[in-house]
PDB file of C-alpha atoms in Angstrom:
ATOM      1  CA  MET G  17     -44.805 276.151  64.300  1.00  0.00           C
ATOM      2  CA  THR G  18     -47.117 278.227  66.444  1.00  0.00           C
ATOM      3  CA  ARG G  19     -48.617 275.363  68.409  1.00  0.00           C
ATOM      4  CA  ARG G  20     -47.334 272.608  70.591  1.00  0.00           C
ATOM      5  CA  PHE G  21     -47.586 268.958  69.634  1.00  0.00           C
ATOM      6  CA  ALA G  22     -47.764 265.880  71.870  1.00  0.00           C
ATOM      7  CA  LEU G  23     -47.893 262.108  71.571  1.00  0.00           C
ATOM      8  CA  MET G  24     -48.663 259.646  74.343  1.00  0.00           C
ATOM      9  CA  ILE G  25     -46.728 256.415  73.868  1.00  0.00           C
ATOM     10  CA  ASP G  26     -47.861 252.940  74.853  1.00  0.00           C
ATOM     11  CA  PRO G  27     -44.435 251.482  75.732  1.00  0.00           C
ATOM     12  CA  VAL G  28     -43.476 248.329  73.863  1.00  0.00           C
ATOM     13  CA  ALA G  29     -40.819 246.016  75.302  1.00  0.00           C
ATOM     14  CA  ALA G  30     -37.330 246.794  74.069  1.00  0.00           C
ATOM     15  CA  ASP G  31     -36.950 243.309  72.628  1.00  0.00           C
ATOM     16  CA  GLU G  32     -40.261 243.268  70.720  1.00  0.00           C
ATOM     17  CA  PRO G  33     -39.230 243.431  67.053  1.00  0.00           C
ATOM     18  CA  ARG G  34     -41.719 245.153  64.757  1.00  0.00           C
ATOM     19  CA  SER G  35     -41.377 247.246  61.664  1.00  0.00           C
ATOM     20  CA  ASP G  36     -44.248 249.631  62.440  1.00  0.00           C
ATOM     21  CA  TYR G  37     -45.080 251.152  65.832  1.00  0.00           C
ATOM     22  CA  ALA G  38     -47.555 253.785  64.616  1.00  0.00           C
ATOM     23  CA  ASP G  39     -50.391 252.103  66.534  1.00  0.00           C
ATOM     24  CA  THR G  40     -48.448 252.525  69.817  1.00  0.00           C
ATOM     25  CA  PHE G  41     -48.610 256.320  70.017  1.00  0.00           C
ATOM     26  CA  THR G  42     -51.563 258.655  70.008  1.00  0.00           C
ATOM     27  CA  GLN G  43     -51.626 262.356  69.320  1.00  0.00           C
ATOM     28  CA  VAL G  44     -53.111 264.341  72.199  1.00  0.00           C
ATOM     29  CA  ASP G  45     -53.969 267.993  72.610  1.00  0.00           C
ATOM     30  CA  ALA G  46     -50.794 269.458  74.062  1.00  0.00           C
ATOM     31  CA  ALA G  47     -52.809 272.162  75.818  1.00  0.00           C
ATOM     32  CA  ALA G  48     -55.214 269.712  77.490  1.00  0.00           C
ATOM     33  CA  PRO G  49     -54.680 267.674  80.661  1.00  0.00           C
ATOM     34  CA  ALA G  50     -53.150 264.279  79.860  1.00  0.00           C
ATOM     35  CA  LEU G  51     -51.502 262.954  83.037  1.00  0.00           C
ATOM     36  CA  SER G  52     -53.101 261.372  86.077  1.00  0.00           C
ATOM     37  CA  VAL G  53     -52.788 263.141  89.426  1.00  0.00           C
ATOM     38  CA  GLY G  54     -51.028 259.976  90.629  1.00  0.00           C
ATOM     39  CA  GLU G  55     -48.294 260.365  88.010  1.00  0.00           C
ATOM     40  CA  LEU G  56     -44.871 259.995  89.631  1.00  0.00           C
ATOM     41  CA  SER G  57     -43.176 262.282  87.107  1.00  0.00           C
ATOM     42  CA  THR G  58     -45.026 265.246  88.573  1.00  0.00           C
ATOM     43  CA  GLN G  59     -45.215 264.047  92.175  1.00  0.00           C
ATOM     44  CA  ARG G  60     -41.573 263.044  92.596  1.00  0.00           C
ATOM     45  CA  GLY G  61     -39.721 263.762  89.369  1.00  0.00           C
ATOM     46  CA  ASP G  62     -39.402 259.985  89.000  1.00  0.00           C
ATOM     47  CA  GLY G  63     -38.472 259.581  85.377  1.00  0.00           C
ATOM     48  CA  VAL G  64     -35.994 260.473  82.668  1.00  0.00           C
ATOM     49  CA  PHE G  65     -36.011 262.733  79.622  1.00  0.00           C
ATOM     50  CA  GLU G  66     -34.110 263.878  76.571  1.00  0.00           C
ATOM     51  CA  SER G  67     -34.387 267.061  74.514  1.00  0.00           C
ATOM     52  CA  ILE G  68     -33.659 266.899  70.804  1.00  0.00           C
ATOM     53  CA  GLY G  69     -33.068 269.942  68.641  1.00  0.00           C
ATOM     54  CA  VAL G  70     -34.978 270.029  65.360  1.00  0.00           C
ATOM     55  CA  VAL G  71     -33.924 272.207  62.443  1.00  0.00           C
ATOM     56  CA  ASP G  72     -36.256 272.572  59.477  1.00  0.00           C
ATOM     57  CA  GLY G  73     -38.102 269.370  60.406  1.00  0.00           C
ATOM     58  CA  HIS G  74     -34.924 267.306  60.877  1.00  0.00           C
ATOM     59  CA  ALA G  75     -34.299 265.956  64.390  1.00  0.00           C
ATOM     60  CA  GLN G  76     -30.609 266.236  65.318  1.00  0.00           C
ATOM     61  CA  GLU G  77     -28.505 263.305  66.604  1.00  0.00           C
ATOM     62  CA  VAL G  78     -31.512 261.064  67.297  1.00  0.00           C
ATOM     63  CA  VAL G  79     -29.579 257.840  67.952  1.00  0.00           C
ATOM     64  CA  PRO G  80     -27.230 259.304  70.608  1.00  0.00           C
ATOM     65  CA  HIS G  81     -30.234 260.889  72.348  1.00  0.00           C
ATOM     66  CA  LEU G  82     -32.111 257.578  72.319  1.00  0.00           C
ATOM     67  CA  GLU G  83     -29.051 255.748  73.641  1.00  0.00           C
ATOM     68  CA  ARG G  84     -28.754 258.265  76.487  1.00  0.00           C
ATOM     69  CA  LEU G  85     -32.478 257.879  77.240  1.00  0.00           C
ATOM     70  CA  ALA G  86     -31.983 254.100  77.477  1.00  0.00           C
ATOM     71  CA  HIS G  87     -28.893 254.566  79.681  1.00  0.00           C
ATOM     72  CA  SER G  88     -30.800 256.891  82.011  1.00  0.00           C
ATOM     73  CA  ALA G  89     -33.718 254.423  82.147  1.00  0.00           C
ATOM     74  CA  ARG G  90     -31.359 251.599  83.157  1.00  0.00           C
ATOM     75  CA  LEU G  91     -29.769 253.740  85.893  1.00  0.00           C
ATOM     76  CA  CYS G  92     -33.245 254.549  87.250  1.00  0.00           C
ATOM     77  CA  ASP G  93     -34.519 250.947  87.070  1.00  0.00           C
ATOM     78  CA  LEU G  94     -37.106 251.921  84.465  1.00  0.00           C
ATOM     79  CA  PRO G  95     -38.023 249.633  81.580  1.00  0.00           C
ATOM     80  CA  VAL G  96     -35.532 250.203  78.786  1.00  0.00           C
ATOM     81  CA  PRO G  97     -37.355 251.970  75.960  1.00  0.00           C
ATOM     82  CA  ASN G  98     -37.816 250.291  72.606  1.00  0.00           C
ATOM     83  CA  LEU G  99     -35.531 252.532  70.578  1.00  0.00           C
ATOM     84  CA  ASP G 100     -37.188 251.719  67.244  1.00  0.00           C
ATOM     85  CA  GLN G 101     -40.576 252.665  68.683  1.00  0.00           C
ATOM     86  CA  TRP G 102     -39.279 255.946  70.075  1.00  0.00           C
ATOM     87  CA  HIS G 103     -37.424 256.708  66.828  1.00  0.00           C
ATOM     88  CA  GLN G 104     -40.689 256.368  64.898  1.00  0.00           C
ATOM     89  CA  ALA G 105     -42.447 258.640  67.407  1.00  0.00           C
ATOM     90  CA  ILE G 106     -39.679 261.244  66.971  1.00  0.00           C
ATOM     91  CA  ASP G 107     -39.980 261.038  63.186  1.00  0.00           C
ATOM     92  CA  HIS G 108     -43.761 261.461  63.480  1.00  0.00           C
ATOM     93  CA  ALA G 109     -43.386 264.506  65.749  1.00  0.00           C
ATOM     94  CA  ALA G 110     -40.693 266.086  63.552  1.00  0.00           C
ATOM     95  CA  ALA G 111     -42.952 265.729  60.512  1.00  0.00           C
ATOM     96  CA  GLN G 112     -45.523 267.961  62.246  1.00  0.00           C
ATOM     97  CA  LEU G 113     -43.077 270.847  62.668  1.00  0.00           C
ATOM     98  CA  ASP G 114     -42.648 273.913  60.502  1.00  0.00           C
ATOM     99  CA  ASN G 115     -39.272 275.059  59.233  1.00  0.00           C
ATOM    100  CA  GLY G 116     -37.047 276.794  61.732  1.00  0.00           C
ATOM    101  CA  GLU G 117     -35.842 275.606  65.110  1.00  0.00           C
ATOM    102  CA  SER G 118     -37.906 273.419  67.426  1.00  0.00           C
ATOM    103  CA  VAL G 119     -37.319 271.041  70.284  1.00  0.00           C
ATOM    104  CA  ILE G 120     -38.675 267.542  70.799  1.00  0.00           C
ATOM    105  CA  LYS G 121     -38.742 266.218  74.356  1.00  0.00           C
ATOM    106  CA  LEU G 122     -38.888 262.527  75.216  1.00  0.00           C
ATOM    107  CA  ILE G 123     -40.234 261.684  78.673  1.00  0.00           C
ATOM    108  CA  LEU G 124     -40.359 258.283  80.345  1.00  0.00           C
ATOM    109  CA  SER G 125     -41.658 258.073  83.913  1.00  0.00           C
ATOM    110  CA  ARG G 126     -42.380 255.309  86.366  1.00  0.00           C
ATOM    111  CA  GLY G 127     -46.076 256.013  85.758  1.00  0.00           C
ATOM    112  CA  VAL G 128     -48.922 256.200  88.202  1.00  0.00           C
ATOM    113  CA  GLU G 129     -48.098 255.290  91.788  1.00  0.00           C
ATOM    114  CA  HIS G 130     -48.645 251.536  92.255  1.00  0.00           C
ATOM    115  CA  GLY G 131     -49.484 251.328  88.546  1.00  0.00           C
ATOM    116  CA  PRO G 132     -48.465 248.473  86.319  1.00  0.00           C
ATOM    117  CA  THR G 133     -46.760 250.397  83.513  1.00  0.00           C
ATOM    118  CA  PRO G 134     -44.612 253.446  82.893  1.00  0.00           C
ATOM    119  CA  THR G 135     -45.961 256.612  81.319  1.00  0.00           C
ATOM    120  CA  ALA G 136     -44.258 257.847  78.171  1.00  0.00           C
ATOM    121  CA  TRP G 137     -44.765 260.815  75.929  1.00  0.00           C
ATOM    122  CA  VAL G 138     -43.146 263.025  73.312  1.00  0.00           C
ATOM    123  CA  THR G 139     -43.703 266.763  72.972  1.00  0.00           C
ATOM    124  CA  ALA G 140     -42.642 269.232  70.310  1.00  0.00           C
ATOM    125  CA  ALA G 141     -42.581 273.006  70.524  1.00  0.00           C
ATOM    126  CA  PRO G 142     -40.789 275.974  69.019  1.00  0.00           C
ATOM    127  CA  ALA G 143     -37.267 276.362  70.390  1.00  0.00           C
ATOM    128  CA  ALA G 144     -36.259 279.345  72.448  1.00  0.00           C
ATOM    129  CA  ASP G 145     -34.662 282.194  70.506  1.00  0.00           C
ATOM    130  CA  PHE G 146     -30.905 281.759  70.818  1.00  0.00           C
ATOM    131  CA  THR G 147     -29.973 284.664  68.539  1.00  0.00           C
ATOM    132  CA  THR G 148     -28.444 286.782  71.312  1.00  0.00           C
ATOM    133  CA  ALA G 149     -26.427 283.876  72.715  1.00  0.00           C
ATOM    134  CA  ARG G 150     -25.128 283.000  69.242  1.00  0.00           C
ATOM    135  CA  GLN G 151     -24.185 286.591  68.458  1.00  0.00           C
ATOM    136  CA  ASP G 152     -22.918 287.760  71.853  1.00  0.00           C
ATOM    137  CA  GLY G 153     -21.991 284.523  73.621  1.00  0.00           C
ATOM    138  CA  VAL G 154     -23.011 283.630  77.173  1.00  0.00           C
ATOM    139  CA  ARG G 155     -21.607 284.467  80.571  1.00  0.00           C
ATOM    140  CA  VAL G 156     -21.018 281.482  82.825  1.00  0.00           C
ATOM    141  CA  VAL G 157     -20.040 280.953  86.412  1.00  0.00           C
ATOM    142  CA  THR G 158     -18.464 277.831  87.860  1.00  0.00           C
ATOM    143  CA  LEU G 159     -20.197 276.200  90.816  1.00  0.00           C
ATOM    144  CA  ASP G 160     -19.020 273.400  93.099  1.00  0.00           C
ATOM    145  CA  ARG G 161     -20.629 270.123  92.080  1.00  0.00           C
ATOM    146  CA  GLY G 162     -20.695 269.096  95.731  1.00  0.00           C
ATOM    147  CA  TYR G 163     -19.138 265.639  95.307  1.00  0.00           C
ATOM    148  CA  ASP G 164     -16.071 264.126  93.693  1.00  0.00           C
ATOM    149  CA  LEU G 165     -15.897 262.169  90.461  1.00  0.00           C
ATOM    150  CA  GLY G 166     -15.990 258.801  92.288  1.00  0.00           C
ATOM    151  CA  ALA G 167     -19.370 259.484  93.910  1.00  0.00           C
ATOM    152  CA  ALA G 168     -21.363 257.727  91.157  1.00  0.00           C
ATOM    153  CA  GLU G 169     -19.517 254.463  91.729  1.00  0.00           C
ATOM    154  CA  ARG G 170     -19.719 254.669  95.537  1.00  0.00           C
ATOM    155  CA  ALA G 171     -23.341 255.851  95.603  1.00  0.00           C
ATOM    156  CA  PRO G 172     -25.239 254.681  92.497  1.00  0.00           C
ATOM    157  CA  TRP G 173     -28.537 255.721  94.115  1.00  0.00           C
ATOM    158  CA  LEU G 174     -27.557 259.338  93.458  1.00  0.00           C
ATOM    159  CA  LEU G 175     -28.264 258.557  89.778  1.00  0.00           C
ATOM    160  CA  LEU G 176     -25.287 260.573  88.604  1.00  0.00           C
ATOM    161  CA  GLY G 177     -25.124 260.224  84.848  1.00  0.00           C
ATOM    162  CA  ALA G 178     -28.895 259.835  84.452  1.00  0.00           C
ATOM    163  CA  LYS G 179     -30.826 262.688  82.874  1.00  0.00           C
ATOM    164  CA  THR G 180     -33.716 262.625  85.326  1.00  0.00           C
ATOM    165  CA  LEU G 181     -36.890 264.674  85.554  1.00  0.00           C
ATOM    166  CA  SER G 182     -35.786 265.731  89.019  1.00  0.00           C
ATOM    167  CA  TYR G 183     -34.109 268.935  87.852  1.00  0.00           C
ATOM    168  CA  ALA G 184     -34.425 270.972  91.043  1.00  0.00           C
ATOM    169  CA  VAL G 185     -30.646 271.158  91.622  1.00  0.00           C
ATOM    170  CA  ASN G 186     -30.017 272.205  88.028  1.00  0.00           C
ATOM    171  CA  MET G 187     -32.655 274.930  88.233  1.00  0.00           C
ATOM    172  CA  ALA G 188     -31.248 276.143  91.570  1.00  0.00           C
ATOM    173  CA  ALA G 189     -27.794 276.336  89.954  1.00  0.00           C
ATOM    174  CA  LEU G 190     -29.224 278.371  87.099  1.00  0.00           C
ATOM    175  CA  ARG G 191     -30.869 280.783  89.564  1.00  0.00           C
ATOM    176  CA  GLU G 192     -27.529 281.086  91.404  1.00  0.00           C
ATOM    177  CA  ALA G 193     -25.790 281.838  88.102  1.00  0.00           C
ATOM    178  CA  HIS G 194     -28.339 284.599  87.442  1.00  0.00           C
ATOM    179  CA  ARG G 195     -27.796 286.022  90.943  1.00  0.00           C
ATOM    180  CA  ARG G 196     -24.078 286.201  90.101  1.00  0.00           C
ATOM    181  CA  GLY G 197     -24.754 288.024  86.837  1.00  0.00           C
ATOM    182  CA  ALA G 198     -24.194 284.996  84.572  1.00  0.00           C
ATOM    183  CA  ASP G 199     -26.404 283.206  82.056  1.00  0.00           C
ATOM    184  CA  ASP G 200     -25.498 279.633  82.965  1.00  0.00           C
ATOM    185  CA  ALA G 201     -23.437 277.484  85.328  1.00  0.00           C
ATOM    186  CA  ILE G 202     -20.713 274.923  84.841  1.00  0.00           C
ATOM    187  CA  PHE G 203     -20.320 272.354  87.636  1.00  0.00           C
ATOM    188  CA  LEU G 204     -16.784 271.566  88.811  1.00  0.00           C
ATOM    189  CA  SER G 205     -15.635 268.958  91.323  1.00  0.00           C
ATOM    190  CA  ASN G 206     -12.808 269.437  93.801  1.00  0.00           C
ATOM    191  CA  ASP G 207     -10.760 266.693  92.084  1.00  0.00           C
TER     192      ASP G 207
END
């Protein structure tokens, strides 16, 4: 696949049973603007996401990814996604992909500030080339997580365990790993 692909999703309540959700997502030009300037995903990183590997048009481990998306949404007080709806959107996106490796990203945000509904979309794009990592391995460095394993229970507002769009700490850790001559970082806690 040489182009990117995107779908905007009109979220349907998790408990709304239907057999076909095709009318709830719309293909958009992945290179064109699609989000409002008031969108909280870009302003504050207020949302959750999942990335799904796709090999030769087959999305990998879709159900566990959808379950983790729903778990993250609950932790962030977002509407729980309708997993059947999202599964159909994933299948639709995967069908657009060429053979080889790709990645599908699922994004669910709080939406526009003071807006009535969340914003949801799915993107698909060619995967990065992992040939070198597969052949030569990766170098990692361990970094202090900064809090113990009990922090999530004591401070649920830290959203530990949610895969949020607010990835600034993760990206800073990756830059630190690179400064130390490594490819990636593994977080450790003091306990």
